[in-house]
Short mmCIF file of C-alpha atoms and ligand atoms in Angstrom, two decimals:
data_model
loop_
_atom_site.label_atom_id
_atom_site.label_comp_id
_atom_site.label_asym_id
_atom_site.label_seq_id
_atom_site.Cartn_x
_atom_site.Cartn_y
_atom_site.Cartn_z
CA MET N 1482 14.04 -9.67 -7.98
CA ASN N 1483 14.80 -12.43 -10.47
CA GLN N 1484 14.12 -15.30 -8.08
CA LEU N 1485 11.12 -16.49 -10.06
CA ASN N 1486 13.39 -16.99 -13.11
CA LYS N 1487 14.07 -20.58 -12.14
CA HIS N 1488 10.37 -21.25 -11.78
CA ASN N 1489 9.70 -19.51 -15.12
CA THR N 1490 12.26 -21.71 -16.85
CA SER N 1491 10.54 -24.85 -15.62
CA LEU N 1492 7.14 -23.36 -16.59
CA ARG N 1493 8.47 -22.71 -20.08
CA ASP N 1494 9.95 -26.22 -20.29
CA SER N 1495 6.58 -27.72 -19.40
CA LEU N 1496 4.85 -25.56 -22.00
CA GLU N 1497 7.29 -26.51 -24.75
CA LEU N 1498 6.46 -30.19 -24.42
CA GLU N 1499 4.48 -31.72 -27.28
CA GLU N 1500 0.75 -31.19 -26.82
CA ASN N 1501 0.10 -34.87 -26.07
CA GLN N 1502 2.71 -34.74 -23.27
CA LEU N 1503 1.00 -31.88 -21.43
CA ASP N 1504 -1.10 -33.50 -18.78
CA SER N 1505 -3.92 -31.64 -17.19
CA SER N 1506 -2.81 -32.18 -13.59
CA THR N 1507 0.57 -30.54 -14.30
CA LEU N 1508 -1.17 -27.61 -15.98
CA SER N 1509 -3.61 -27.34 -13.10
CA SER N 1510 -0.81 -27.20 -10.51
CA LEU N 1511 0.99 -24.48 -12.51
CA VAL N 1512 -2.06 -22.20 -12.29
CA ASP N 1513 -3.03 -23.12 -8.74
CA LEU N 1514 -3.49 -19.70 -7.15
CA ASP N 1515 -2.62 -21.00 -3.67
CA SER N 1516 0.67 -22.67 -4.52
CA ILE N 1517 2.54 -19.79 -6.22
CA ASP N 1518 2.87 -18.06 -2.83
CA LEU N 1519 4.62 -21.22 -1.55
CA VAL N 1520 6.83 -21.34 -4.67
CA LEU N 1521 7.98 -17.78 -3.97
CA ARG N 1522 8.69 -18.67 -0.34
CA GLU N 1523 11.17 -21.30 -1.61
CA TYR N 1524 13.22 -18.62 -3.33
CA LEU N 1525 12.83 -15.58 -1.06
CA THR N 1526 13.25 -15.06 2.66
CA ILE N 1527 10.28 -13.60 4.49
CA GLU N 1528 12.24 -10.33 4.86
CA GLU N 1529 12.74 -10.14 1.06
CA MET N 1530 9.05 -10.85 0.50
CA ARG N 1531 8.11 -8.10 2.94
CA GLU N 1532 10.48 -5.64 1.34
CA ALA N 1533 9.04 -6.36 -2.11
CA GLY N 1534 5.48 -6.56 -0.76
CA SER N 1535 5.16 -9.74 -2.79
CA PHE N 1536 2.40 -11.74 -1.15
CA PHE N 1537 0.24 -13.38 -3.78
CA THR N 1538 -3.54 -13.60 -3.45
CA GLY N 1539 -4.94 -17.07 -2.75
CA SER N 1540 -7.80 -18.64 -4.66
CA LYS N 1541 -10.76 -17.86 -2.37
CA LEU N 1542 -9.80 -14.23 -1.90
CA ALA N 1543 -9.10 -13.79 -5.64
CA ILE N 1544 -12.55 -15.20 -6.49
CA SER N 1545 -14.17 -12.88 -3.96
CA ALA N 1546 -12.30 -9.84 -5.31
CA VAL N 1547 -13.36 -10.61 -8.89
CA ASN N 1548 -16.95 -11.35 -7.80
CA SER N 1549 -17.04 -7.92 -6.17
CA PHE N 1550 -17.10 -6.19 -9.55
CA GLN N 1551 -20.59 -4.82 -10.11
CA SER N 1552 -20.46 -5.51 -13.85
CA SER N 1553 -19.08 -8.67 -15.41
CA ILE N 1554 -15.87 -9.03 -17.33
CA THR N 1555 -16.54 -9.56 -21.04
CA PHE N 1556 -14.50 -9.33 -24.25
CA ASP N 1557 -15.40 -5.62 -24.34
CA SER N 1558 -13.67 -5.09 -20.99
CA VAL N 1559 -10.13 -3.94 -20.27
CA VAL N 1560 -9.09 -5.37 -16.90
CA LEU N 1561 -5.98 -3.93 -15.27
CA ASP N 1562 -3.95 -5.20 -12.31
CA PRO N 1563 -1.34 -2.44 -11.82
CA THR N 1564 0.74 -4.57 -9.40
CA CYS N 1565 0.12 -7.99 -10.92
CA GLY N 1566 2.88 -10.09 -9.28
CA ALA N 1567 2.71 -13.62 -10.74
CA GLY N 1568 -0.75 -12.92 -12.15
CA ASN N 1569 -3.14 -14.57 -9.70
CA LEU N 1570 -5.83 -11.90 -9.99
CA LEU N 1571 -5.55 -11.73 -13.78
CA ILE N 1572 -5.76 -15.53 -14.02
CA GLU N 1573 -8.95 -15.44 -11.97
CA CYS N 1574 -10.28 -12.70 -14.31
CA SER N 1575 -9.43 -14.84 -17.36
CA ARG N 1576 -11.66 -17.55 -15.90
CA ARG N 1577 -14.62 -15.23 -16.60
CA LEU N 1578 -13.74 -15.19 -20.33
CA GLY N 1579 -14.58 -17.84 -22.91
CA VAL N 1580 -12.02 -19.61 -25.10
CA GLU N 1581 -11.70 -20.12 -28.84
CA SER N 1582 -10.69 -23.50 -30.31
CA THR N 1583 -6.97 -22.61 -30.56
CA LEU N 1584 -4.35 -21.05 -28.27
CA SER N 1585 -3.55 -18.25 -30.73
CA GLU N 1586 -7.19 -17.24 -31.25
CA THR N 1587 -7.87 -17.38 -27.50
CA LEU N 1588 -4.84 -15.31 -26.53
CA LYS N 1589 -5.52 -12.78 -29.30
CA LYS N 1590 -8.81 -12.05 -27.52
CA TRP N 1591 -7.56 -12.40 -23.92
CA GLY N 1592 -4.54 -10.20 -24.70
CA LYS N 1593 -6.83 -7.24 -25.42
CA VAL N 1594 -8.71 -7.67 -22.15
CA LEU N 1595 -5.95 -8.51 -19.66
CA TRP N 1596 -3.56 -5.72 -18.68
CA GLY N 1597 -0.98 -5.99 -15.91
CA PHE N 1598 2.10 -4.20 -14.60
CA ASP N 1599 4.79 -5.08 -12.10
CA ILE N 1600 8.23 -3.65 -11.39
CA HIS N 1601 9.84 -7.10 -11.42
CA GLU N 1602 10.52 -8.63 -14.84
CA SER N 1603 10.43 -12.19 -13.51
CA PHE N 1604 6.94 -11.63 -12.04
CA VAL N 1605 5.69 -10.19 -15.34
CA GLU N 1606 7.09 -13.19 -17.20
CA ALA N 1607 5.48 -15.56 -14.69
CA THR N 1608 2.12 -13.80 -15.23
CA ARG N 1609 2.31 -14.16 -18.99
CA LEU N 1610 3.48 -17.79 -18.89
CA ARG N 1611 0.79 -18.72 -16.37
CA ILE N 1612 -1.93 -17.11 -18.51
CA VAL N 1613 -0.74 -19.26 -21.42
CA VAL N 1614 -0.90 -22.30 -19.11
CA GLU N 1615 -4.40 -21.31 -18.01
CA ALA N 1616 -5.57 -21.09 -21.63
CA LEU N 1617 -4.13 -24.54 -22.41
CA TYR N 1618 -5.67 -25.93 -19.23
CA ARG N 1619 -9.03 -24.89 -20.65
CA GLY N 1620 -8.54 -27.62 -23.27
CA ILE N 1621 -7.74 -25.70 -26.45
CA GLU N 1622 -5.43 -26.69 -29.30
CA LYS N 1623 -1.81 -25.54 -29.04
CA ASP N 1624 -1.34 -24.14 -32.54
CA CYS N 1625 1.61 -21.77 -31.97
CA SER N 1626 4.99 -21.65 -30.22
CA ILE N 1627 5.21 -20.36 -26.66
CA ASP N 1628 7.07 -17.24 -27.84
CA GLU N 1629 4.27 -16.50 -30.29
CA ALA N 1630 1.70 -17.13 -27.57
CA LEU N 1631 3.45 -14.71 -25.18
CA GLU N 1632 3.43 -11.99 -27.82
CA PHE N 1633 -0.35 -11.83 -27.68
CA LEU N 1634 -0.11 -10.68 -24.05
CA ILE N 1635 1.45 -7.35 -24.92
CA ASN N 1636 -0.48 -5.40 -22.28
CA ILE N 1637 1.19 -7.29 -19.44
CA LYS N 1638 4.51 -5.55 -18.98
CA CYS N 1639 7.22 -4.39 -16.64
CA ARG N 1640 6.27 -0.91 -15.44
CA ASP N 1641 6.24 1.11 -12.28
CA ALA N 1642 2.53 1.49 -11.45
CA LEU N 1643 3.18 4.98 -10.10
CA THR N 1644 4.35 6.34 -13.46
CA LEU N 1645 1.11 5.77 -15.38
CA SER N 1646 -1.08 8.64 -16.56
CA ASN N 1647 -4.84 9.16 -17.11
CA GLU N 1648 -4.37 9.03 -20.89
CA GLU N 1649 -2.71 5.62 -20.78
CA LEU N 1650 -5.58 4.18 -18.74
CA ALA N 1651 -8.46 5.80 -20.62
CA SER N 1652 -9.80 2.46 -21.91
CA VAL N 1653 -9.63 0.55 -18.60
CA THR N 1654 -13.10 -0.65 -17.55
CA HIS N 1655 -12.12 -2.80 -14.53
CA ALA N 1656 -9.17 -2.40 -12.14
CA ILE N 1657 -8.30 -5.12 -9.69
CA MET N 1658 -5.41 -4.97 -7.27
CA ASN N 1659 -3.65 -6.25 -4.22
CA PRO N 1660 -0.95 -3.60 -3.95
CA PRO N 1661 2.16 -4.10 -1.77
CA PHE N 1662 1.60 -3.47 1.95
CA THR N 1663 5.18 -2.23 2.39
CA ILE N 1664 5.95 1.02 4.22
CA TRP N 1665 7.04 3.75 1.78
CA PRO N 1666 8.08 7.39 2.27
CA SER N 1667 5.07 9.68 2.01
CA PRO N 1668 4.56 11.12 -1.50
CA LYS N 1669 3.96 14.44 0.34
CA GLU N 1670 1.22 15.53 -2.03
CA HIS N 1671 -2.54 15.98 -1.64
CA TYR N 1672 -3.33 15.02 1.98
CA TRP N 1673 -0.25 12.79 2.53
CA LYS N 1674 1.82 14.30 5.31
CA ILE N 1675 5.52 13.76 6.00
CA GLY N 1676 6.73 10.40 7.35
CA LYS N 1677 6.13 6.88 6.13
CA VAL N 1678 2.87 5.41 4.90
CA ASN N 1679 1.49 2.12 3.69
CA ALA N 1680 2.29 1.64 -0.02
CA ALA N 1681 -1.16 0.15 -0.65
CA GLY N 1682 -2.70 3.52 0.33
CA ILE N 1683 -0.37 5.41 -2.01
CA ILE N 1684 -1.05 3.14 -4.99
CA PHE N 1685 -4.80 2.92 -4.41
CA ASP N 1686 -5.07 6.71 -4.05
CA LYS N 1687 -3.07 7.18 -7.28
CA TYR N 1688 -5.36 4.81 -9.23
CA LEU N 1689 -8.53 6.46 -7.92
CA ARG N 1690 -7.14 9.67 -9.39
CA ILE N 1691 -6.09 8.33 -12.81
CA LEU N 1692 -8.66 5.64 -13.64
CA PRO N 1693 -11.48 6.81 -15.91
CA GLU N 1694 -14.88 7.80 -14.55
CA THR N 1695 -17.26 4.79 -14.11
CA CYS N 1696 -14.35 2.31 -14.00
CA GLN N 1697 -15.12 -0.70 -11.79
CA VAL N 1698 -12.51 -1.10 -9.04
CA SER N 1699 -11.93 -4.02 -6.67
CA ALA N 1700 -9.00 -3.81 -4.27
CA ILE N 1701 -7.60 -6.02 -1.53
CA LEU N 1702 -6.21 -3.64 1.09
CA PRO N 1703 -4.60 -3.96 4.55
CA ASP N 1704 -6.90 -3.25 7.48
CA VAL N 1705 -4.79 -0.32 8.66
CA LEU N 1706 -6.24 1.74 5.77
CA ARG N 1707 -9.76 1.01 7.02
CA SER N 1708 -9.14 1.49 10.72
CA GLY N 1709 -5.86 3.35 11.32
CA SER N 1710 -6.24 6.90 12.62
CA ARG N 1711 -3.37 8.04 10.34
CA TYR N 1712 -5.52 7.20 7.32
CA ASP N 1713 -8.56 9.38 8.12
CA ASP N 1714 -7.76 11.63 5.13
CA PHE N 1715 -7.28 8.62 2.86
CA ARG N 1716 -10.77 7.43 3.79
CA VAL N 1717 -12.30 10.85 3.22
CA TYR N 1718 -10.68 11.01 -0.21
CA CYS N 1719 -11.92 7.48 -1.13
CA SER N 1720 -15.48 8.42 -0.18
CA SER N 1721 -15.29 11.56 -2.30
CA SER N 1722 -14.25 9.70 -5.48
CA PHE N 1723 -15.52 6.18 -5.14
CA ASN N 1724 -19.05 4.81 -4.80
CA ALA N 1725 -17.98 1.72 -2.92
CA GLU N 1726 -18.68 -1.08 -0.48
CA CYS N 1727 -16.21 -2.21 2.13
CA SER N 1728 -16.13 -5.86 3.12
CA VAL N 1729 -13.95 -7.24 5.91
CA TRP N 1730 -12.17 -10.41 4.78
CA GLY N 1731 -9.96 -11.41 7.75
CA ARG N 1732 -6.43 -12.80 7.67
CA PHE N 1733 -4.73 -12.63 4.23
CA ASN N 1734 -3.57 -16.26 4.44
CA THR N 1735 -2.32 -18.71 7.05
CA LYS N 1736 1.29 -17.67 6.52
CA THR N 1737 0.75 -13.91 6.40
CA ASP N 1738 -0.32 -12.31 9.65
CA VAL N 1739 -2.22 -9.31 8.34
CA ASP N 1740 -5.96 -8.75 8.01
CA VAL N 1741 -7.39 -7.38 4.79
CA PHE N 1742 -10.65 -6.02 3.40
CA ILE N 1743 -12.07 -5.73 -0.10
CA LEU N 1744 -13.01 -2.25 -1.25
CA SER N 1745 -15.07 -2.42 -4.42
CA GLY N 1746 -17.25 -0.07 -6.41
CA VAL N 1747 -17.32 2.47 -9.19
CA LYS N 1748 -15.02 5.44 -9.65
CA LYS N 1749 -17.20 8.54 -9.41
CA HIS N 1750 -15.89 12.06 -9.38
CA GLU N 1751 -17.64 14.08 -6.64
CA ASN N 1752 -19.26 11.02 -5.09
CA ASP N 1753 -21.62 11.99 -2.27
CA ARG N 1754 -22.30 8.57 -0.75
CA GLN N 1755 -20.08 7.88 2.26
CA ILE N 1756 -18.31 4.51 2.31
CA ALA N 1757 -19.46 2.49 5.35
CA TRP N 1758 -16.04 1.50 6.68
CA PHE N 1759 -17.55 -0.04 9.82
CA GLU N 1760 -20.78 -1.64 10.94
CA ASP N 1761 -23.28 1.06 11.91
CA ILE N 1762 -24.15 0.49 15.59
CA GLY N 1763 -26.26 3.63 15.97
CA GLU N 1764 -26.02 6.29 18.68
CA TYR N 1765 -24.00 5.45 21.79
CA THR N 1766 -21.83 6.88 24.59
CA PRO N 1767 -18.15 6.24 23.82
CA VAL N 1768 -15.34 5.72 26.37
CA SER N 1769 -14.03 9.22 25.56
CA ASP N 1770 -17.16 10.84 27.09
CA LEU N 1771 -16.29 9.57 30.58
CA PHE N 1772 -12.54 8.85 30.38
CA ASP N 1773 -9.34 10.49 29.15
CA VAL N 1774 -7.33 8.14 26.94
CA ARG N 1775 -3.61 8.32 26.12
CA THR N 1776 -0.60 6.07 25.52
CA GLY N 1777 1.80 5.32 28.37
CA PRO N 1778 4.42 8.11 28.44
CA LEU N 1779 7.55 6.03 29.22
CA VAL N 1780 9.39 4.73 26.13
CA ALA N 1781 11.69 2.25 27.89
CA TYR N 1782 14.48 1.95 25.31
CA ARG N 1783 15.11 5.67 24.93
CA GLU N 1784 14.24 7.16 28.34
CA PRO N 1785 17.31 7.83 30.58
CA GLU N 1786 16.86 6.44 34.11
CA GLU N 1787 16.75 9.89 35.70
CA GLY N 1788 14.34 11.74 37.99
CA PRO N 1789 12.23 10.49 40.91
CA LEU N 1790 12.01 6.76 41.66
CA LEU N 1791 8.39 5.86 40.79
CA PRO N 1792 6.12 2.82 40.79
CA TYR N 1793 6.52 1.48 37.25
CA PHE N 1794 3.99 -0.59 35.27
CA HIS N 1795 4.50 -2.36 31.97
CA LEU N 1796 3.10 -5.40 30.10
CA LYS N 1797 4.78 -7.98 32.31
CA ASN N 1798 3.72 -6.68 35.73
CA SER N 1799 0.13 -5.75 34.79
CA PRO N 1800 -1.91 -9.00 35.04
CA ALA N 1801 -5.08 -9.00 32.93
CA TRP N 1802 -8.41 -8.35 34.69
CA GLU N 1803 -6.83 -7.72 38.12
CA VAL N 1804 -6.70 -4.68 40.40
CA VAL N 1805 -3.06 -3.92 41.23
CA SER N 1806 -2.72 -2.16 44.58
CA ASP N 1807 0.91 -3.04 45.42
CA VAL N 1808 4.08 -1.66 43.94
CA THR N 1809 6.13 -4.51 42.45
CA GLU N 1810 8.74 -2.49 40.58
CA ARG N 1811 10.17 1.04 40.61
CA ARG N 1812 12.09 3.03 38.03
CA CYS N 1813 13.52 6.55 37.79
CA PHE N 1814 11.57 8.67 35.34
CA SER N 1815 11.52 12.42 34.78
CA GLY N 1816 8.66 12.46 32.25
CA LYS N 1817 4.88 12.65 32.58
CA VAL N 1818 3.54 10.79 35.65
CA LEU N 1819 -0.06 9.62 35.98
CA SER N 1820 -2.29 9.54 39.07
CA PRO N 1821 -4.28 6.33 39.74
CA PRO N 1822 -6.85 4.97 39.81
CA PHE N 1823 -6.97 4.18 36.10
CA VAL N 1824 -7.14 1.29 33.65
CA VAL N 1825 -4.27 0.18 31.42
CA VAL N 1826 -4.89 -1.81 28.23
CA LYS N 1827 -2.24 -3.72 26.26
CA ARG N 1828 -1.72 -2.14 22.85
CA THR N 1829 -0.72 -5.38 21.13
CA SER N 1830 -3.96 -7.08 20.18
CA SER N 1831 -5.19 -9.36 17.43
CA PRO N 1832 -8.63 -10.60 16.26
CA SER N 1833 -7.46 -14.11 17.23
CA ASP N 1834 -7.08 -13.08 20.91
CA ARG N 1835 -9.76 -14.18 23.38
CA TYR N 1836 -9.97 -10.58 24.65
CA ARG N 1837 -9.07 -7.72 22.35
CA ALA N 1838 -8.74 -5.14 25.15
CA SER N 1839 -6.78 -6.97 27.84
CA ALA N 1840 -6.98 -4.62 30.83
CA THR N 1841 -5.73 -4.06 34.40
CA ILE N 1842 -6.74 -1.52 37.06
CA ILE N 1843 -3.83 0.35 38.66
CA ASN N 1844 -4.89 1.55 42.11
CA ILE N 1845 -1.72 2.86 43.82
CA LYS N 1846 -1.78 5.81 46.21
CA GLU N 1847 1.08 7.67 44.49
CA ASP N 1848 1.91 8.88 41.00
CA VAL N 1849 3.21 6.19 38.64
CA ALA N 1850 5.18 5.75 35.40
CA ILE N 1851 3.43 3.76 32.64
CA GLU N 1852 5.28 2.14 29.77
CA ASN N 1853 4.42 2.99 26.19
CA HIS N 1854 3.10 -0.44 25.09
CA MET N 1855 -0.01 0.28 27.15
CA ILE N 1856 -2.95 2.60 26.65
CA VAL N 1857 -4.05 4.43 29.79
CA ILE N 1858 -7.76 5.12 30.40
CA ILE N 1859 -8.29 7.63 33.21
CA PRO N 1860 -11.81 8.20 34.67
CA LYS N 1861 -12.82 11.85 34.48
CA ASP N 1862 -14.54 11.47 37.88
CA GLY N 1863 -11.34 9.99 39.42
CA LYS N 1864 -13.25 7.02 40.92
CA LEU N 1865 -12.16 3.39 41.30
CA LYS N 1866 -15.82 2.40 40.80
CA SER N 1867 -15.72 3.82 37.25
CA CYS N 1868 -12.58 1.77 36.54
CA ARG N 1869 -14.29 -1.41 37.73
CA ALA N 1870 -17.34 -0.70 35.55
CA LEU N 1871 -15.04 -0.10 32.56
CA LEU N 1872 -13.17 -3.36 33.18
CA ARG N 1873 -16.46 -5.28 32.89
CA ILE N 1874 -17.23 -3.50 29.62
CA LEU N 1875 -13.76 -4.17 28.19
CA LYS N 1876 -14.11 -7.87 29.00
CA SER N 1877 -17.52 -8.20 27.34
CA ASP N 1878 -18.35 -9.90 24.04
CA ASN N 1879 -19.76 -6.58 22.81
CA THR N 1880 -16.36 -4.91 23.16
CA ASN N 1881 -14.64 -7.83 21.40
CA ALA N 1882 -17.14 -7.67 18.56
CA PHE N 1883 -16.79 -3.87 18.33
CA LEU N 1884 -12.99 -4.02 18.21
CA ASN N 1885 -12.96 -6.92 15.75
CA ASP N 1886 -15.05 -4.86 13.37
CA ARG N 1887 -13.31 -1.54 14.02
CA ALA N 1888 -9.65 -2.54 14.18
CA ARG N 1889 -8.37 -5.80 12.76
CA MET N 1890 -4.79 -4.60 12.99
CA ARG N 1891 -2.36 -6.20 15.41
CA HIS N 1892 -2.54 -3.28 17.83
CA LEU N 1893 -5.09 -0.96 19.37
CA THR N 1894 -4.95 2.79 18.89
CA VAL N 1895 -5.99 5.60 21.22
CA GLY N 1896 -8.67 6.54 18.67
CA VAL N 1897 -10.29 3.12 18.64
CA VAL N 1898 -10.19 2.77 22.45
CA LYS N 1899 -11.85 6.19 22.78
CA ALA N 1900 -14.63 4.94 20.48
CA ILE N 1901 -15.48 1.77 22.48
CA PRO N 1902 -19.19 1.97 23.41
CA ILE N 1903 -19.94 2.11 27.10
CA LYS N 1904 -23.66 2.84 26.88
CA LYS N 1905 -26.24 2.50 24.11
C1 SAM Q 1376 0.96 -8.07 -2.84
S1 SAM Q 1376 1.71 -8.44 -4.40
C2 SAM Q 1376 0.25 -8.80 -5.32
C3 SAM Q 1376 0.44 -9.49 -6.61
C4 SAM Q 1376 -0.82 -9.92 -7.32
N1 SAM Q 1376 -1.68 -8.77 -7.67
C5 SAM Q 1376 -1.64 -10.89 -6.50
O1 SAM Q 1376 -2.64 -10.47 -5.94
O2 SAM Q 1376 -1.23 -12.05 -6.39
C6 SAM Q 1376 2.17 -6.81 -4.90
C7 SAM Q 1376 3.02 -6.73 -6.15
O3 SAM Q 1376 3.30 -5.34 -6.39
C8 SAM Q 1376 4.53 -5.25 -7.05
N2 SAM Q 1376 4.98 -3.84 -6.96
C9 SAM Q 1376 5.57 -3.20 -5.93
N3 SAM Q 1376 5.79 -1.91 -6.25
C10 SAM Q 1376 5.31 -1.73 -7.51
C11 SAM Q 1376 5.26 -0.62 -8.38
N4 SAM Q 1376 5.74 0.58 -8.03
N5 SAM Q 1376 4.72 -0.81 -9.60
C12 SAM Q 1376 4.24 -2.01 -9.99
N6 SAM Q 1376 4.28 -3.11 -9.19
C13 SAM Q 1376 4.81 -2.97 -7.98
C14 SAM Q 1376 5.40 -6.26 -6.31
O4 SAM Q 1376 6.49 -6.65 -7.10
C15 SAM Q 1376 4.38 -7.40 -6.07
O5 SAM Q 1376 4.48 -8.34 -7.09
#
């Protein structure tokens, strides 16, 4: 990933200008935390960015992540971003530090505080160059060459964050991160089971294990770690080692369709205070008390068209908020059939949707096949009346608010549908 090299060369060229030629608006644009994401998008395709997990934190979110530290950053701190990218979070951290009158004196002090790693050399170089720009932007005298200036930032280096040990991090007082949200093979250790998992979970888990006791941690993480049923064990582990607050942020930025939250607190071995991952809404009766919930059994692309010819329902022939009593389509299917009446809910769902749980009642007098992009909610009493009552609940503002707090992912899970409150 050397695509930022071109950008780094122009950064370096700007920095090597005589001091009186460095204008403050150029410097300001070079350390604008919102524009580096756009710079990267000029060099990489969205697929390459996804593969590298290289989405850089914008200004507002960076400020909020740094403000979430419970103790301030000072010259006695060591602040680490283990996946620093082009340095946005470290630049925001540097804004909490004072400056000396010269570049060399300032970077001598900043270099001890600011630590960062990334696996891509061009990102590491961009981080170091941008920190030099940031220092100059603060109005100090440029008394050394750029190469000399960069040498003060010796703790910002090209390293794989997963290869660090406790000993190497013993002096870290603050850790800040926005790890990649890529899907990685499971490390298959501790509670991680086989399969693929979100890289942010793997990296965050690793740092909770190796950071020193009482270290302040502030992390920007994808919502799936907060609300996905596959990450129950991750959440249990976080609560056991981290005295932390969880704060829902919303969409990462306008160009990146993923919701994030900030998890911040203090590393504490044998922590006994549970993290409040969701709003506490007190005691209530959930959907699962009165309904059975499952995903539709028919996976259209892999199921052979064999077996009895059945009424078949999928996203396109299940109109929202209607009761379907006529068969519009049939398909052969030899798998699990379901007996109406029941409610189907579209799995694809986003916090920007008017209704998070877009639902339809299927009321056909024979067994049916239901496609896998829908969640099926079957009344335990077998009554159409119960389905109608549920439809009203699913359409309510309370259900939208519940789901927007509980699951800001782009799909609903069986677990979260089971938890929808139907009675207080
Ligand atoms: C989502 S970006 C965040 C960058 C920066 N912290 C920010 O907030 O703008 C994640 C970064 O992690 C880096 N990364 C991915 N795997 C890594 C690893 N194993 N070790 C260190 N960095 C890694 C990527 O190159 C990318 O720059």
